[in-house]
Amino acid sequence: MEPILQIEHLSVYFTQYERGFRKKQLATVKDLSLEIAPGQIVAVVGASGSGKSLLAHSILGILPYNSHVEGTIRYAGQMLTAERAKELRGREIFLIPQGVTYLDPLMKVGAQIRKGRKDQEIRRRSRAALERYGLGADTEELYPFELSGGMARRVLIASAVTEKPRLIIADEPTPGLDARAAKRILSHFRELADDGAGVLFITHDLELALSVADVVTVFYAGETIEQAGTEDFACVENLRHPYTRALWHAMPEHGFKAVEGTQPYAGTVQTGCPYAAQCPICEDDCRAEGQIPLTAYKGGTVRCLHPEKGEKYDAGRT
Ligand SMILES: Nc1ncnc2c1ncn2[C@@H]1O[C@H](COP(=O)(O)OP(=O)(O)OP(=O)(O)O)[C@@H](O)[C@H]1O
Ligand code: NI
């Protein structure tokens, strides 16, 4: 089946002016390729600052003015320009943004969900969407400042799903929600996918990703370091990158071992593997010139020069 979304070699740069007005380009997303087929939920998992929201914003063509993008993004086989994304947003492509500030502070909730339409059908759908997320019809009469954080998030999601979506970009849709509400949203994503939508589910929570996604893409400092099937996480030997394995060991059911060290700021990693400073099996060539290539390995992809060595190391660890 033709992918609904196809991203190839996407990089996002920010221009920074240094002392003396020298311009510098910071790469915050580097050479990202990703595909979503209709019916598929692809999770993007990464720590804070790894470039997840920039990915969402590049797809929707809403990056800040001081950024510049390389690579291609196709939607249903055609180039997705910022203009086309704007046209399709709210009709076929839906963004559930990370910040609840995306709600218009001066517009009542009901009007925002109905997106300016007033017919009976949209009223019915708006009620149904609110109800589905545990919000009463009276929520329609409230202004955003009258909502709690969790309510605002549920309103954002309700307003995204009153139409029949073909592509959903959900950027951390569950913080501020209790486990039941979060589960309800994720099972709704699954329903929409079963109805033919493609879903990009952005989260820092690997466990949550695994509970709903078909494929998991792991982000680290602006780079996709691994792409794995959800089933690969059943056992750590199936995973390919030392960072993905560290995330696996950090899951509560696998012993809660914290990932050591901190992720570098994406724009400052000039060369080699961004995980090199933390990696227990790092070699000299991991710090060599240029970006480590993404290679096919054991049915997935990995950006590591020594995946076999990582496997051995991990086998000795458990
Ligand atoms: N306007 C900007 N100018 C310069 N750098 C930026 C800008 N916006 C984002 N960045 C940088 O790009 C990197 C990725 O940011 P992004 O918001 O995509 O992270 P994220 O993975 O969504 O994090 P979080 O989980 O906290 O939402 C960060 O290091 C951030 O500092
Ligand atoms: Ni984000």
Short mmCIF file of C-alpha atoms and ligand atoms in Angstrom, two decimals:
data_model
loop_
_atom_site.label_atom_id
_atom_site.label_comp_id
_atom_site.label_asym_id
_atom_site.label_seq_id
_atom_site.Cartn_x
_atom_site.Cartn_y
_atom_site.Cartn_z
CA MET A 1 0.00 0.00 0.00
CA GLU A 2 1.20 3.50 -0.75
CA PRO A 3 2.39 5.25 2.42
CA ILE A 4 0.22 8.11 3.60
CA LEU A 5 3.35 9.88 4.86
CA GLN A 6 6.84 9.46 3.50
CA ILE A 7 9.74 11.46 4.87
CA GLU A 8 13.17 11.21 3.28
CA HIS A 9 16.42 12.69 4.59
CA LEU A 10 14.77 15.44 6.57
CA SER A 11 17.08 17.85 8.36
CA VAL A 12 16.07 20.94 10.30
CA TYR A 13 18.62 23.73 10.83
CA PHE A 14 18.50 26.83 12.95
CA THR A 15 20.54 29.87 12.16
CA GLN A 16 22.40 31.26 15.12
CA TYR A 17 24.41 34.44 15.19
CA GLU A 18 27.61 34.26 17.15
CA ARG A 19 29.69 37.10 18.46
CA GLY A 20 30.99 39.15 15.57
CA PHE A 21 27.75 38.33 13.69
CA ARG A 22 29.11 35.13 12.25
CA LYS A 23 26.28 32.91 11.14
CA LYS A 24 26.20 29.32 12.33
CA GLN A 25 23.85 26.54 11.28
CA LEU A 26 22.72 24.22 14.07
CA ALA A 27 21.31 20.90 12.90
CA THR A 28 18.56 19.90 15.32
CA VAL A 29 17.10 17.10 13.18
CA LYS A 30 19.54 15.17 11.02
CA ASP A 31 18.78 12.92 8.08
CA LEU A 32 15.48 11.56 9.25
CA SER A 33 13.57 9.08 7.10
CA LEU A 34 10.25 7.64 8.14
CA GLU A 35 7.13 6.14 6.56
CA ILE A 36 3.61 5.64 7.77
CA ALA A 37 1.19 3.39 5.94
CA PRO A 38 -2.57 3.74 6.25
CA GLY A 39 -3.65 1.70 9.26
CA GLN A 40 -0.27 2.00 10.94
CA ILE A 41 0.72 3.65 14.22
CA VAL A 42 4.34 4.74 14.24
CA ALA A 43 5.72 5.92 17.57
CA VAL A 44 8.57 8.37 17.83
CA VAL A 45 10.24 7.94 21.22
CA GLY A 46 12.94 10.24 22.53
CA ALA A 47 14.01 12.31 25.51
CA SER A 48 13.19 15.97 25.89
CA GLY A 49 14.99 18.07 23.29
CA SER A 50 15.61 15.19 20.87
CA GLY A 51 13.69 16.87 18.03
CA LYS A 52 10.27 15.21 18.21
CA SER A 53 8.18 18.37 18.05
CA LEU A 54 10.38 19.77 15.29
CA LEU A 55 9.50 16.68 13.27
CA ALA A 56 5.77 17.30 13.86
CA HIS A 57 6.13 20.94 12.96
CA SER A 58 8.09 20.21 9.78
CA ILE A 59 5.31 17.94 8.55
CA LEU A 60 2.74 20.66 9.15
CA GLY A 61 4.97 23.39 7.72
CA ILE A 62 4.86 25.43 10.93
CA LEU A 63 8.53 25.68 11.89
CA PRO A 64 9.81 29.01 13.20
CA TYR A 65 11.09 31.60 10.74
CA ASN A 66 14.78 31.19 11.68
CA SER A 67 14.79 27.53 10.63
CA HIS A 68 15.48 25.89 7.35
CA VAL A 69 14.57 22.45 6.13
CA GLU A 70 16.21 19.95 3.79
CA GLY A 71 14.80 16.68 2.50
CA THR A 72 11.38 15.70 1.25
CA ILE A 73 8.02 15.06 2.83
CA ARG A 74 5.32 13.37 0.76
CA TYR A 75 1.69 13.00 1.72
CA ALA A 76 -0.41 10.46 -0.23
CA GLY A 77 2.33 10.34 -2.86
CA GLN A 78 2.64 14.09 -3.45
CA MET A 79 5.04 16.66 -2.06
CA LEU A 80 3.72 18.19 1.11
CA THR A 81 4.52 21.88 0.91
CA ALA A 82 3.69 24.24 3.76
CA GLU A 83 0.78 25.58 1.66
CA ARG A 84 -0.64 22.13 1.01
CA ALA A 85 -0.24 21.19 4.68
CA LYS A 86 -2.16 24.31 5.65
CA GLU A 87 -4.96 23.39 3.29
CA LEU A 88 -5.19 19.81 4.55
CA ARG A 89 -4.84 20.61 8.24
CA GLY A 90 -8.14 20.15 10.02
CA ARG A 91 -9.56 18.27 7.03
CA GLU A 92 -7.30 15.25 6.47
CA ILE A 93 -4.26 15.93 8.59
CA PHE A 94 -4.75 16.57 12.29
CA LEU A 95 -2.22 17.84 14.76
CA ILE A 96 -2.70 17.25 18.44
CA PRO A 97 -0.12 19.79 19.58
CA GLN A 98 2.07 19.39 22.62
CA GLY A 99 1.17 22.75 24.13
CA VAL A 100 -2.36 23.40 25.28
CA THR A 101 -1.71 27.06 24.45
CA TYR A 102 -2.69 26.12 20.92
CA LEU A 103 -6.31 26.66 21.95
CA ASP A 104 -7.60 30.10 21.02
CA PRO A 105 -8.00 31.92 24.37
CA LEU A 106 -10.82 34.13 23.08
CA MET A 107 -13.02 31.44 21.61
CA LYS A 108 -15.38 29.17 23.49
CA VAL A 109 -14.53 25.48 23.46
CA GLY A 110 -17.59 24.47 21.39
CA ALA A 111 -16.82 26.92 18.61
CA GLN A 112 -13.21 25.70 18.47
CA ILE A 113 -14.24 22.11 18.13
CA ARG A 114 -16.79 22.96 15.42
CA LYS A 115 -14.18 25.03 13.56
CA GLY A 116 -16.67 27.72 12.60
CA ARG A 117 -19.35 25.36 11.33
CA LYS A 118 -22.84 25.53 12.76
CA ASP A 119 -24.86 22.70 11.21
CA GLN A 120 -26.59 19.96 13.19
CA GLU A 121 -24.14 17.29 12.07
CA ILE A 122 -21.09 19.10 13.42
CA ARG A 123 -22.95 19.85 16.67
CA ARG A 124 -23.73 16.18 17.05
CA ARG A 125 -20.15 15.15 16.34
CA SER A 126 -18.73 17.75 18.69
CA ARG A 127 -20.97 16.50 21.54
CA ALA A 128 -20.03 12.91 20.79
CA ALA A 129 -16.31 13.72 20.75
CA LEU A 130 -16.51 15.57 24.08
CA GLU A 131 -18.53 12.81 25.66
CA ARG A 132 -16.06 10.24 24.47
CA TYR A 133 -13.35 12.02 26.45
CA GLY A 134 -15.46 12.34 29.57
CA LEU A 135 -16.44 15.98 29.08
CA GLY A 136 -20.06 17.12 29.34
CA ALA A 137 -21.94 19.22 26.79
CA ASP A 138 -21.59 22.22 29.11
CA THR A 139 -17.85 22.24 28.35
CA GLU A 140 -18.78 23.79 24.99
CA GLU A 141 -19.71 27.02 26.74
CA LEU A 142 -16.39 27.40 28.54
CA TYR A 143 -13.39 29.51 27.56
CA PRO A 144 -9.95 27.84 27.59
CA PHE A 145 -8.90 29.65 30.81
CA GLU A 146 -11.78 27.91 32.58
CA LEU A 147 -10.35 24.47 31.81
CA SER A 148 -7.83 22.49 33.81
CA GLY A 149 -4.70 21.29 31.96
CA GLY A 150 -6.08 17.79 31.56
CA MET A 151 -9.43 19.10 30.31
CA ALA A 152 -7.72 21.40 27.81
CA ARG A 153 -5.78 18.46 26.44
CA ARG A 154 -8.92 16.38 26.06
CA VAL A 155 -10.59 19.30 24.26
CA LEU A 156 -7.62 19.49 21.88
CA ILE A 157 -7.97 15.82 21.09
CA ALA A 158 -11.75 16.02 20.72
CA SER A 159 -11.35 18.89 18.27
CA ALA A 160 -8.92 16.83 16.21
CA VAL A 161 -11.16 13.83 15.80
CA THR A 162 -14.54 15.20 14.80
CA GLU A 163 -13.66 14.59 11.13
CA LYS A 164 -12.41 11.46 9.39
CA PRO A 165 -8.66 11.85 9.58
CA ARG A 166 -6.14 10.32 7.16
CA LEU A 167 -3.09 11.35 9.15
CA ILE A 168 -2.86 12.16 12.84
CA ILE A 169 0.22 13.74 14.35
CA ALA A 170 -0.10 13.45 18.11
CA ASP A 171 2.68 15.29 19.95
CA GLU A 172 2.78 14.02 23.56
CA PRO A 173 -0.99 13.76 23.79
CA THR A 174 -1.25 12.22 27.25
CA PRO A 175 0.59 14.25 29.93
CA GLY A 176 -1.79 15.68 32.49
CA LEU A 177 -4.22 12.82 31.98
CA ASP A 178 -4.83 9.96 34.35
CA ALA A 179 -4.05 6.44 33.16
CA ARG A 180 -7.65 5.74 32.14
CA ALA A 181 -8.02 8.87 30.03
CA ALA A 182 -4.64 8.21 28.41
CA LYS A 183 -5.68 4.66 27.59
CA ARG A 184 -8.93 5.88 26.09
CA ILE A 185 -7.05 8.19 23.74
CA LEU A 186 -4.63 5.49 22.68
CA SER A 187 -7.41 3.03 21.98
CA HIS A 188 -9.12 5.73 19.94
CA PHE A 189 -5.94 6.08 17.87
CA ARG A 190 -6.06 2.36 17.25
CA GLU A 191 -9.68 2.62 16.08
CA LEU A 192 -8.84 5.48 13.73
CA ALA A 193 -5.90 3.50 12.35
CA ASP A 194 -8.10 0.43 11.85
CA ASP A 195 -10.36 2.78 9.87
CA GLY A 196 -7.43 3.57 7.58
CA ALA A 197 -5.69 6.56 9.18
CA GLY A 198 -1.93 6.73 9.67
CA VAL A 199 -0.86 7.86 13.14
CA LEU A 200 2.41 9.43 14.23
CA PHE A 201 2.50 9.11 17.99
CA ILE A 202 5.18 11.23 19.63
CA THR A 203 6.08 10.44 23.22
CA HIS A 204 8.98 10.26 25.68
CA ASP A 205 7.33 7.21 27.24
CA LEU A 206 8.53 3.96 25.69
CA GLU A 207 6.04 1.86 27.62
CA LEU A 208 3.12 3.91 26.33
CA ALA A 209 4.49 3.70 22.80
CA LEU A 210 4.74 -0.07 23.00
CA SER A 211 1.17 -0.36 24.25
CA VAL A 212 -0.24 0.95 20.98
CA ALA A 213 2.31 1.34 18.17
CA ASP A 214 3.23 -1.03 15.34
CA VAL A 215 6.66 0.46 14.80
CA VAL A 216 8.92 2.42 17.14
CA THR A 217 11.45 4.97 15.95
CA VAL A 218 13.95 6.00 18.60
CA PHE A 219 15.28 9.56 18.56
CA TYR A 220 18.47 10.72 20.16
CA ALA A 221 19.83 14.26 19.89
CA GLY A 222 18.07 14.87 16.59
CA GLU A 223 18.92 11.54 14.99
CA THR A 224 16.89 8.40 14.47
CA ILE A 225 19.17 5.83 16.03
CA GLU A 226 16.92 2.83 15.56
CA GLN A 227 13.71 1.70 13.99
CA ALA A 228 12.20 -1.46 15.44
CA GLY A 229 8.96 -3.39 15.35
CA THR A 230 7.04 -3.22 18.62
CA GLU A 231 7.45 -6.97 19.01
CA ASP A 232 11.26 -6.56 19.05
CA PHE A 233 10.98 -5.04 22.52
CA ALA A 234 9.72 -8.34 23.93
CA CYS A 235 13.32 -9.27 24.47
CA VAL A 236 16.38 -7.07 24.66
CA GLU A 237 18.49 -9.27 22.36
CA ASN A 238 16.29 -8.24 19.43
CA LEU A 239 17.15 -4.56 19.86
CA ARG A 240 19.93 -2.99 17.85
CA HIS A 241 21.29 0.22 19.42
CA PRO A 242 22.96 0.61 22.86
CA TYR A 243 20.67 3.56 23.64
CA THR A 244 17.53 1.59 22.78
CA ARG A 245 18.76 -1.18 25.06
CA ALA A 246 19.40 1.34 27.82
CA LEU A 247 15.81 2.54 27.40
CA TRP A 248 14.63 -1.05 27.61
CA HIS A 249 16.52 -1.60 30.88
CA ALA A 250 14.99 1.62 32.23
CA MET A 251 11.45 0.29 31.88
CA PRO A 252 9.86 -0.55 35.25
CA GLU A 253 9.30 -4.18 34.31
CA HIS A 254 12.97 -4.56 33.35
CA GLY A 255 14.48 -3.20 36.51
CA PHE A 256 14.20 0.59 36.24
CA LYS A 257 17.94 1.12 35.61
CA ALA A 258 18.33 4.79 34.78
CA VAL A 259 19.92 5.69 31.44
CA GLU A 260 23.32 7.07 32.35
CA GLY A 261 24.52 10.50 31.31
CA THR A 262 22.64 13.19 29.47
CA GLN A 263 21.75 13.72 25.87
CA PRO A 264 23.85 16.41 24.19
CA TYR A 265 22.12 19.38 22.60
CA ALA A 266 21.40 18.24 19.05
CA GLY A 267 22.83 21.34 17.39
CA THR A 268 26.23 20.81 19.01
CA VAL A 269 26.85 17.24 17.86
CA GLN A 270 29.07 17.97 14.90
CA THR A 271 30.30 14.58 14.01
CA GLY A 272 30.07 10.86 14.71
CA CYS A 273 27.61 9.10 16.97
CA PRO A 274 25.60 11.40 19.30
CA TYR A 275 25.59 8.64 21.94
CA ALA A 276 29.38 8.18 21.87
CA ALA A 277 30.05 9.95 25.18
CA GLN A 278 27.63 7.68 27.07
CA CYS A 279 28.03 4.47 25.15
CA PRO A 280 29.68 1.58 27.04
CA ILE A 281 31.03 0.04 23.83
CA CYS A 282 32.19 3.19 22.06
CA GLU A 283 35.19 2.82 19.71
CA ASP A 284 37.40 5.42 18.08
CA ASP A 285 35.59 5.18 14.76
CA CYS A 286 32.31 6.15 16.50
CA ARG A 287 33.73 9.66 16.79
CA ALA A 288 34.92 9.83 13.19
CA GLU A 289 33.95 12.50 10.68
CA GLY A 290 30.36 12.77 9.53
CA GLN A 291 27.11 11.18 10.61
CA ILE A 292 26.96 7.44 11.30
CA PRO A 293 24.89 5.90 8.49
CA LEU A 294 21.54 4.25 9.11
CA THR A 295 21.86 0.61 8.14
CA ALA A 296 19.48 -2.32 7.86
CA TYR A 297 20.06 -4.82 10.65
CA LYS A 298 18.01 -7.81 11.79
CA GLY A 299 14.81 -6.65 10.15
CA GLY A 300 15.01 -3.08 11.42
CA THR A 301 17.44 -0.20 11.03
CA VAL A 302 20.19 1.08 13.29
CA ARG A 303 22.67 3.94 13.33
CA CYS A 304 25.54 2.13 15.04
CA LEU A 305 28.87 0.89 13.70
CA HIS A 306 29.14 -2.01 16.18
CA PRO A 307 25.74 -3.58 16.78
CA GLU A 308 27.19 -7.07 17.37
CA LYS A 309 29.54 -5.75 20.02
CA GLY A 310 26.56 -4.09 21.72
CA GLU A 311 24.72 -7.38 21.76
CA LYS A 312 27.61 -9.15 23.44
CA TYR A 313 28.02 -6.39 26.00
CA ASP A 314 24.35 -6.51 26.89
CA ALA A 315 24.30 -10.29 27.12
CA GLY A 316 27.03 -10.03 29.77
CA ARG A 317 25.07 -7.39 31.64
CA THR A 318 21.88 -9.34 32.32
N1 LIG B 1 13.28 28.14 17.56
C1 LIG B 1 14.36 27.41 17.90
N2 LIG B 1 15.61 27.93 17.82
C2 LIG B 1 16.71 27.21 18.15
N3 LIG B 1 16.64 25.95 18.59
C3 LIG B 1 15.44 25.37 18.71
C4 LIG B 1 14.22 26.07 18.37
N4 LIG B 1 13.16 25.24 18.58
C5 LIG B 1 13.69 24.08 19.04
N5 LIG B 1 15.05 24.16 19.11
C6 LIG B 1 15.96 23.10 19.60
O1 LIG B 1 15.73 21.91 18.88
C7 LIG B 1 15.83 20.78 19.74
C8 LIG B 1 14.61 19.90 19.58
O2 LIG B 1 13.46 20.55 20.07
P1 LIG B 1 12.04 19.84 20.12
O3 LIG B 1 11.04 20.80 20.63
O4 LIG B 1 11.75 19.21 18.81
O5 LIG B 1 12.30 18.69 21.21
P2 LIG B 1 11.29 17.57 21.73
O6 LIG B 1 11.91 16.25 21.43
O7 LIG B 1 9.93 17.82 21.19
O8 LIG B 1 11.33 17.80 23.30
P3 LIG B 1 10.16 17.71 24.41
O9 LIG B 1 10.02 16.25 24.73
O10 LIG B 1 10.71 18.49 25.54
O11 LIG B 1 8.93 18.29 23.81
C9 LIG B 1 16.00 21.32 21.15
O12 LIG B 1 17.35 21.13 21.51
C10 LIG B 1 15.67 22.78 21.05
O13 LIG B 1 16.50 23.53 21.91
NI NI B 2 8.17 18.30 22.01
#
